[in-house]
């Protein structure tokens, strides 16, 4: 017989009382060479919503994210990198209490493709892009949830790997 409380959330569960926690870039990136790209206020792809979209809307949105990222990377002059980690920072709207930044992974994938288009990466395979990781950014007042990318240079691949 199932426990009567199983599957029910009480008012004291962490998910209902958790305060919004903003990511601390300096604490994680430290002194590593890195570049920050703030994507413009544009539509992003949310995994929870994309199921209701027509496939052409998803492709057009991904193409727009990819192009915007490539233009920004070229504009600020990110050099070609042999190994890097990409942190995508999702900036929710001002009234957001809690949210799951990993829901924007499809947007991050399109952005990483844009970095490859700009020549930052020769390819976006796992030996070059060692991770594409979500973070919760500061709240903002834009029309859309926004995304920033932090590209962290990890230098040459170690012989020990």
mmCIF file of N, CA and C in Angstrom, residues 5 7-17:
data_model
loop_
_atom_site.group_PDB
_atom_site.id
_atom_site.type_symbol
_atom_site.label_atom_id
_atom_site.label_comp_id
_atom_site.label_asym_id
_atom_site.label_seq_id
_atom_site.Cartn_x
_atom_site.Cartn_y
_atom_site.Cartn_z
ATOM 1 N N UNK A 5 1.222 10.125 2.169
ATOM 2 C CA UNK A 5 1.859 11.398 1.829
ATOM 3 C C UNK A 5 2.661 11.326 0.532
ATOM 4 N N UNK A 7 3.861 11.410 -3.092
ATOM 5 C CA UNK A 7 3.386 12.096 -4.284
ATOM 6 C C UNK A 7 2.725 13.435 -4.000
ATOM 7 N N UNK A 8 2.568 13.796 -2.725
ATOM 8 C CA UNK A 8 1.982 15.087 -2.384
ATOM 9 C C UNK A 8 3.070 16.006 -1.888
ATOM 10 N N UNK A 9 2.994 17.260 -2.271
ATOM 11 C CA UNK A 9 3.955 18.246 -1.780
ATOM 12 C C UNK A 9 3.336 19.008 -0.620
ATOM 13 N N UNK A 10 4.067 19.066 0.459
ATOM 14 C CA UNK A 10 3.583 19.866 1.575
ATOM 15 C C UNK A 10 4.054 21.296 1.374
ATOM 16 N N UNK A 11 3.534 22.202 2.155
ATOM 17 C CA UNK A 11 3.909 23.612 2.045
ATOM 18 C C UNK A 11 5.379 23.829 2.392
ATOM 19 N N UNK A 12 6.016 22.873 3.038
ATOM 20 C CA UNK A 12 7.404 23.053 3.470
ATOM 21 C C UNK A 12 8.414 22.394 2.547
ATOM 22 N N UNK A 13 8.006 21.865 1.390
ATOM 23 C CA UNK A 13 8.972 21.229 0.503
ATOM 24 C C UNK A 13 9.895 22.272 -0.101
ATOM 25 N N UNK A 14 11.134 21.909 -0.386
ATOM 26 C CA UNK A 14 12.091 22.871 -0.939
ATOM 27 C C UNK A 14 11.604 23.531 -2.220
ATOM 28 N N UNK A 15 10.881 22.813 -3.073
ATOM 29 C CA UNK A 15 10.470 23.393 -4.336
ATOM 30 C C UNK A 15 9.466 24.525 -4.157
ATOM 31 N N UNK A 16 8.701 24.504 -3.090
ATOM 32 C CA UNK A 16 7.713 25.554 -2.923
ATOM 33 C C UNK A 16 8.231 26.727 -2.097
ATOM 34 N N UNK A 17 9.293 26.519 -1.331
ATOM 35 C CA UNK A 17 9.799 27.598 -0.490
ATOM 36 C C UNK A 17 11.150 28.123 -0.952
#
